[in-house]
Amino acid sequence: MAKTNYYQPDPKTDLVLERIVDVPTELVWKAWTTPEHILKWFTPAPWKTIDCEIDLRPGGIFRTTMLSPEGQEFPNNGCFLDIVENEKLVFTDIFEPGFKPTANGGFFTAILTLEKHGNGTKYHVLARHKDEESRKKHEEMGFHEGWNTALNQLVELMKAVR
């Protein structure tokens, strides 16, 4: 029986970001899994991440609060679905901690994979959406620019932490 590739992007509903960064995989992982680091890089400037809670286990909380330049707060609640240290982090806002469905139905699921690439990391994000409209909305919100900017901030931070 052929094995299904659940990570194959669907251009109708998925957005993809892939880059090679010159930071070791272990440091990229640390940036994604340490609340103190998330506060410094996760939201593209001039936005800020002002709060973060992580319970790094399937069903554990992944919560951030973003602050707009105008001072408006945007809380984001979700949970982790799958974790393979230094390799894969899957999280969603479709579920709250404990896999409880969210009241608002959620927005997307992110699959972050990391692969060693020389002294750096092949960084791949697959953002899965429930329908074309949600994918289009996320893209129009600036998915590629925002996630690239945040990744640049992650790289800058982790080079300083080394």
Coordinates of N, CA and C in Angstrom, one line a residue:
M1 N 0.8 -1.2 0.0 CA 0.0 0.0 0.0 C 0.9 1.2 0.0
A2 N 0.6 2.2 -0.9 CA 1.4 3.4 -1.0 C 1.1 4.3 0.3
K3 N 2.2 4.9 0.7 CA 2.1 5.8 1.9 C 1.7 7.2 1.4
T4 N 0.7 7.8 2.0 CA 0.2 9.1 1.7 C 1.2 10.2 2.2
N5 N 1.5 11.2 1.4 CA 2.3 12.3 1.8 C 1.4 13.4 2.3
Y6 N 1.2 13.5 3.6 CA 0.3 14.5 4.1 C 0.9 15.9 4.1
Y7 N 2.2 16.0 3.7 CA 2.8 17.3 3.7 C 3.0 17.9 2.3
Q8 N 2.4 17.2 1.3 CA 2.4 17.7 0.0 C 1.5 19.0 -0.1
P9 N 2.0 20.1 -0.5 CA 1.2 21.3 -0.5 C 0.1 21.3 -1.5
D10 N -1.0 21.8 -1.2 CA -2.2 22.0 -2.1 C -2.2 23.5 -2.4
P11 N -1.9 23.9 -3.6 CA -1.9 25.3 -4.0 C -3.2 26.1 -3.7
K12 N -4.3 25.3 -3.7 CA -5.6 26.0 -3.4 C -5.7 26.4 -2.0
T13 N -5.1 25.7 -1.0 CA -5.4 25.9 0.4 C -4.1 26.2 1.2
D14 N -2.9 26.0 0.6 CA -1.7 26.1 1.4 C -0.8 27.2 0.9
L15 N 0.0 27.7 1.9 CA 1.0 28.7 1.6 C 2.3 28.0 2.1
V16 N 3.4 28.3 1.4 CA 4.7 27.7 1.6 C 5.8 28.8 1.7
L17 N 6.7 28.6 2.7 CA 7.9 29.4 2.8 C 9.0 28.4 3.0
E18 N 10.1 28.6 2.2 CA 11.2 27.7 2.3 C 12.5 28.6 2.1
R19 N 13.4 28.5 3.0 CA 14.7 29.2 2.9 C 15.8 28.4 3.6
I20 N 17.0 28.7 3.2 CA 18.2 28.2 3.8 C 18.7 29.4 4.7
V21 N 18.9 29.1 6.0 CA 19.4 30.2 6.9 C 20.7 29.7 7.5
D22 N 21.6 30.7 7.8 CA 22.9 30.4 8.3 C 22.9 30.3 9.9
V23 N 22.0 29.6 10.4 CA 21.9 29.4 11.9 C 21.7 27.9 12.0
P24 N 22.4 27.2 13.0 CA 22.3 25.8 13.2 C 20.8 25.4 13.6
T25 N 20.4 24.3 13.1 CA 19.1 23.8 13.4 C 18.7 23.8 14.9
E26 N 19.6 23.5 15.7 CA 19.3 23.5 17.2 C 19.0 24.9 17.7
L27 N 19.6 25.9 17.1 CA 19.3 27.3 17.5 C 18.0 27.8 16.9
V28 N 17.6 27.3 15.7 CA 16.3 27.7 15.2 C 15.2 27.0 16.0
W29 N 15.5 25.8 16.4 CA 14.5 25.1 17.3 C 14.4 25.8 18.6
K30 N 15.5 26.2 19.2 CA 15.4 26.9 20.5 C 14.6 28.3 20.3
A31 N 14.8 28.9 19.2 CA 14.1 30.2 19.0 C 12.6 29.9 18.9
W32 N 12.2 28.8 18.4 CA 10.7 28.5 18.2 C 10.1 27.9 19.5
T33 N 10.9 27.4 20.4 CA 10.4 26.7 21.6 C 10.7 27.4 22.9
T34 N 11.3 28.5 22.9 CA 11.6 29.2 24.1 C 10.8 30.6 24.2
P35 N 9.8 30.7 25.1 CA 9.0 31.9 25.1 C 9.8 33.2 25.1
E36 N 10.9 33.3 25.8 CA 11.7 34.5 25.9 C 12.3 34.9 24.5
H37 N 12.6 33.9 23.7 CA 13.1 34.1 22.3 C 11.9 34.6 21.4
I38 N 10.8 33.9 21.5 CA 9.6 34.2 20.7 C 9.2 35.7 20.9
L39 N 9.3 36.2 22.1 CA 9.0 37.6 22.4 C 9.9 38.6 21.5
K40 N 11.1 38.1 21.2 CA 12.0 39.0 20.5 C 12.0 38.9 19.0
W41 N 11.4 37.9 18.4 CA 11.5 37.7 16.9 C 10.2 37.4 16.2
F42 N 9.2 36.9 16.9 CA 8.1 36.2 16.3 C 7.2 37.1 15.4
T43 N 7.0 38.3 15.8 CA 6.1 39.3 15.1 C 7.0 40.3 14.3
P44 N 6.7 40.4 13.0 CA 7.4 41.4 12.2 C 7.3 42.8 12.7
A45 N 8.5 43.4 12.9 CA 8.5 44.8 13.4 C 7.8 45.7 12.3
P46 N 7.1 46.7 12.7 CA 7.0 47.3 14.0 C 6.0 46.7 15.0
W47 N 5.4 45.6 14.6 CA 4.5 44.8 15.5 C 5.4 44.2 16.6
K48 N 4.9 43.8 17.7 CA 5.6 43.2 18.8 C 4.8 42.0 19.3
T49 N 5.5 41.0 19.8 CA 4.9 39.9 20.6 C 5.1 40.3 22.0
I50 N 4.1 40.4 22.8 CA 4.2 40.9 24.2 C 3.9 39.8 25.2
D51 N 3.5 38.7 24.8 CA 3.2 37.6 25.7 C 3.3 36.2 24.9
C52 N 3.8 35.2 25.6 CA 3.9 33.9 25.0 C 3.9 32.8 26.1
E53 N 3.2 31.8 25.8 CA 3.1 30.6 26.7 C 3.3 29.4 25.8
I54 N 4.2 28.5 26.2 CA 4.5 27.3 25.4 C 4.5 26.1 26.4
D55 N 3.7 25.1 26.1 CA 3.8 23.8 26.7 C 4.1 22.8 25.6
L56 N 5.4 22.5 25.5 CA 5.9 21.8 24.3 C 5.6 20.3 24.4
R57 N 4.4 19.9 24.0 CA 3.9 18.5 23.9 C 2.7 18.5 23.1
P58 N 2.4 17.4 22.4 CA 1.1 17.3 21.7 C -0.1 17.6 22.6
G59 N -0.9 18.6 22.2 CA -2.0 19.0 23.0 C -1.7 20.2 23.9
G60 N -0.4 20.5 24.0 CA 0.1 21.6 24.9 C -0.2 23.0 24.2
I61 N -0.3 24.0 25.1 CA -0.6 25.3 24.6 C 0.5 26.0 23.8
F62 N 0.1 26.7 22.8 CA 1.0 27.6 22.1 C 0.2 28.9 21.9
R63 N 0.5 29.8 22.8 CA -0.2 31.1 22.9 C 0.7 32.3 22.7
T64 N 0.3 33.2 21.9 CA 1.1 34.5 21.8 C 0.1 35.6 21.8
T65 N 0.5 36.8 22.1 CA -0.3 38.0 22.0 C 0.6 39.0 21.2
M66 N 0.0 39.5 20.1 CA 0.7 40.5 19.3 C 0.2 41.8 19.6
L67 N 1.0 42.8 19.5 CA 0.7 44.2 19.7 C 0.9 45.0 18.4
S68 N -0.1 45.6 17.9 CA 0.0 46.4 16.6 C 0.7 47.7 17.0
P69 N 1.3 48.4 15.9 CA 1.9 49.7 16.2 C 0.9 50.7 16.8
E70 N -0.4 50.5 16.5 CA -1.4 51.4 17.1 C -1.8 51.1 18.5
G71 N -1.2 50.0 19.1 CA -1.5 49.6 20.4 C -2.6 48.6 20.6
Q72 N -3.1 48.0 19.6 CA -4.2 47.0 19.7 C -3.6 45.6 19.9
E73 N -4.1 44.9 20.8 CA -3.6 43.5 21.1 C -4.4 42.5 20.3
F74 N -3.6 41.5 19.9 CA -4.2 40.4 19.1 C -3.8 39.1 19.7
P75 N -4.6 38.5 20.6 CA -4.2 37.2 21.2 C -4.4 36.0 20.2
N76 N -3.5 35.1 20.2 CA -3.6 33.9 19.4 C -3.4 32.7 20.3
N77 N -4.4 31.9 20.3 CA -4.4 30.7 21.1 C -4.4 29.4 20.2
G78 N -3.7 28.4 20.6 CA -3.7 27.2 19.9 C -3.0 26.1 20.6
C79 N -2.7 25.0 19.9 CA -2.0 23.9 20.6 C -1.0 23.3 19.6
F80 N -0.1 22.5 20.1 CA 0.8 21.7 19.3 C 0.2 20.4 19.0
L81 N 0.4 19.9 17.8 CA -0.1 18.7 17.3 C 1.0 17.6 17.2
D82 N 2.2 18.0 16.8 CA 3.3 17.0 16.6 C 4.6 17.7 16.9
I83 N 5.5 17.0 17.5 CA 6.8 17.6 17.9 C 7.9 16.6 17.7
V84 N 8.9 16.9 16.9 CA 10.1 16.0 16.8 C 11.2 17.0 17.0
E85 N 11.9 16.9 18.1 CA 12.9 17.9 18.5 C 13.9 18.1 17.4
N86 N 14.1 19.4 17.1 CA 15.1 19.9 16.1 C 14.7 19.5 14.7
E87 N 13.5 19.0 14.5 CA 13.1 18.5 13.1 C 11.7 19.0 12.7
K88 N 10.7 18.9 13.6 CA 9.4 19.2 13.2 C 8.6 19.8 14.3
L89 N 7.8 20.8 14.0 CA 6.9 21.5 15.0 C 5.6 21.7 14.2
V90 N 4.5 21.1 14.7 CA 3.2 21.3 14.0 C 2.3 21.9 15.1
F91 N 1.7 23.1 14.7 CA 0.8 23.7 15.7 C -0.4 24.3 14.9
T92 N -1.5 24.6 15.6 CA -2.7 25.0 15.0 C -3.5 26.0 15.9
D93 N -4.3 26.8 15.4 CA -5.3 27.6 16.2 C -6.7 27.0 16.0
I94 N -6.8 25.8 15.3 CA -8.1 25.2 15.2 C -8.5 24.5 16.5
F95 N -7.4 24.1 17.3 CA -7.7 23.5 18.6 C -7.0 24.3 19.7
E96 N -7.7 24.3 20.8 CA -7.1 24.9 22.0 C -6.3 23.7 22.7
P97 N -5.6 24.0 23.8 CA -4.9 23.0 24.5 C -5.8 21.8 24.8
G98 N -5.2 20.6 24.8 CA -6.0 19.4 25.0 C -6.8 19.0 23.8
F99 N -6.5 19.6 22.6 CA -7.2 19.3 21.4 C -8.7 19.6 21.4
K100 N -9.1 20.6 22.2 CA -10.5 21.1 22.3 C -10.7 22.0 21.1
P101 N -11.7 21.7 20.3 CA -12.0 22.6 19.1 C -12.2 24.1 19.6
T102 N -11.7 25.0 18.9 CA -11.9 26.4 19.2 C -13.3 26.9 18.9
A103 N -13.8 27.9 19.6 CA -15.2 28.4 19.4 C -15.3 29.0 18.0
N104 N -14.2 29.7 17.5 CA -14.3 30.4 16.3 C -13.9 29.6 15.1
G105 N -13.6 28.3 15.3 CA -13.2 27.5 14.1 C -11.8 27.5 13.7
G106 N -11.0 28.5 14.2 CA -9.6 28.6 13.9 C -9.3 29.1 12.4
F107 N -8.0 29.2 12.1 CA -7.6 29.8 10.9 C -6.7 28.9 10.1
F108 N -5.7 28.3 10.7 CA -4.7 27.5 10.0 C -3.9 26.6 10.9
T109 N -3.2 25.6 10.2 CA -2.3 24.8 10.9 C -0.9 25.0 10.2
A110 N 0.1 25.1 11.0 CA 1.5 25.3 10.5 C 2.3 24.0 10.7
I111 N 3.0 23.7 9.7 CA 4.0 22.5 9.8 C 5.4 23.1 9.5
L112 N 6.2 23.2 10.5 CA 7.5 23.7 10.4 C 8.5 22.6 10.4
T113 N 9.3 22.4 9.4 CA 10.3 21.4 9.4 C 11.7 22.0 9.2
L114 N 12.6 21.4 9.9 CA 14.0 21.9 9.9 C 14.9 20.8 9.5
E115 N 15.8 21.1 8.6 CA 16.8 20.1 8.2 C 18.2 20.7 8.2
K116 N 19.2 19.9 8.7 CA 20.5 20.4 8.7 C 21.0 20.7 7.2
H117 N 21.6 21.8 7.0 CA 22.1 22.2 5.7 C 23.5 22.8 5.9
G118 N 24.5 22.0 5.8 CA 25.9 22.5 6.1 C 25.9 22.9 7.6
N119 N 26.3 24.1 7.8 CA 26.3 24.7 9.2 C 25.0 25.4 9.5
G120 N 24.1 25.4 8.5 CA 22.8 26.1 8.7 C 21.6 25.2 8.7
T121 N 20.5 25.8 8.3 CA 19.2 25.0 8.4 C 18.4 25.3 7.1
K122 N 17.8 24.2 6.6 CA 16.8 24.3 5.6 C 15.5 24.5 6.4
Y123 N 14.8 25.6 6.2 CA 13.7 26.0 7.0 C 12.5 26.0 6.1
H124 N 11.5 25.2 6.4 CA 10.3 25.0 5.6 C 9.0 25.1 6.4
V125 N 8.1 26.0 6.0 CA 6.8 26.2 6.6 C 5.8 25.9 5.6
L126 N 4.8 25.0 6.0 CA 3.6 24.7 5.2 C 2.5 25.2 6.1
A127 N 1.8 26.3 5.6 CA 0.6 26.8 6.3 C -0.6 26.3 5.6
R128 N -1.4 25.5 6.3 CA -2.5 24.8 5.7 C -3.8 25.5 6.2
H129 N -4.7 25.8 5.3 CA -5.9 26.5 5.6 C -7.1 25.6 5.2
K130 N -8.3 25.9 5.8 CA -9.4 25.0 5.6 C -10.1 25.2 4.2
D131 N -9.8 26.3 3.6 CA -10.4 26.6 2.3 C -9.6 27.7 1.5
E132 N -9.9 27.8 0.3 CA -9.2 28.8 -0.6 C -9.3 30.2 0.0
E133 N -10.5 30.6 0.5 CA -10.8 31.9 1.0 C -9.8 32.2 2.2
S134 N -9.7 31.3 3.1 CA -8.8 31.5 4.2 C -7.3 31.6 3.8
R135 N -6.9 30.8 2.8 CA -5.5 30.9 2.3 C -5.3 32.3 1.7
K136 N -6.3 32.7 0.8 CA -6.2 34.0 0.2 C -6.1 35.1 1.2
K137 N -6.9 35.0 2.2 CA -6.9 36.1 3.3 C -5.5 36.2 3.9
H138 N -5.0 35.0 4.3 CA -3.7 34.9 4.9 C -2.6 35.5 4.0
E139 N -2.7 35.1 2.8 CA -1.7 35.7 1.8 C -1.8 37.2 1.7
E140 N -3.0 37.7 1.6 CA -3.3 39.1 1.5 C -2.9 39.9 2.7
M141 N -2.9 39.2 3.9 CA -2.5 39.8 5.1 C -0.9 40.0 5.1
G142 N -0.3 39.3 4.2 CA 1.2 39.5 4.1 C 1.9 38.3 4.6
F143 N 1.4 37.1 4.4 CA 2.1 35.9 4.9 C 3.5 35.8 4.5
H144 N 3.8 35.9 3.2 CA 5.2 35.8 2.7 C 6.1 36.9 3.3
E145 N 5.7 38.1 3.2 CA 6.5 39.2 3.7 C 6.7 39.1 5.2
G146 N 5.6 38.8 5.9 CA 5.6 38.8 7.4 C 6.4 37.6 7.9
W147 N 6.2 36.4 7.3 CA 7.0 35.3 7.8 C 8.5 35.4 7.4
N148 N 8.8 36.0 6.3 CA 10.2 36.2 5.9 C 10.8 37.2 6.9
T149 N 10.1 38.3 7.2 CA 10.7 39.3 8.1 C 10.9 38.7 9.5
A150 N 9.9 37.9 9.9 CA 10.1 37.3 11.2 C 11.3 36.3 11.2
L151 N 11.4 35.6 10.1 CA 12.6 34.7 10.0 C 13.9 35.4 10.0
N152 N 13.9 36.6 9.4 CA 15.1 37.4 9.4 C 15.4 37.8 10.9
Q153 N 14.4 38.2 11.6 CA 14.6 38.6 13.0 C 15.0 37.4 13.8
L154 N 14.5 36.2 13.6 CA 15.0 35.0 14.3 C 16.5 34.8 14.0
V155 N 16.9 34.9 12.8 CA 18.3 34.6 12.4 C 19.2 35.6 13.1
E156 N 18.8 36.9 13.1 CA 19.6 38.0 13.7 C 19.7 37.7 15.3
L157 N 18.6 37.4 15.9 CA 18.6 37.1 17.3 C 19.5 35.9 17.7
M158 N 19.3 34.8 16.9 CA 20.1 33.6 17.3 C 21.6 33.7 17.0
K159 N 21.9 34.5 16.0 CA 23.4 34.8 15.8 C 23.9 35.5 17.0
A160 N 23.2 36.4 17.6 CA 23.6 37.2 18.7 C 23.7 36.3 20.0
V161 N 22.8 35.2 20.0 CA 22.8 34.3 21.2 C 23.9 33.4 21.2
R162 N 24.4 33.0 20.0 CA 25.4 31.9 19.9 C 26.4 32.2 20.9

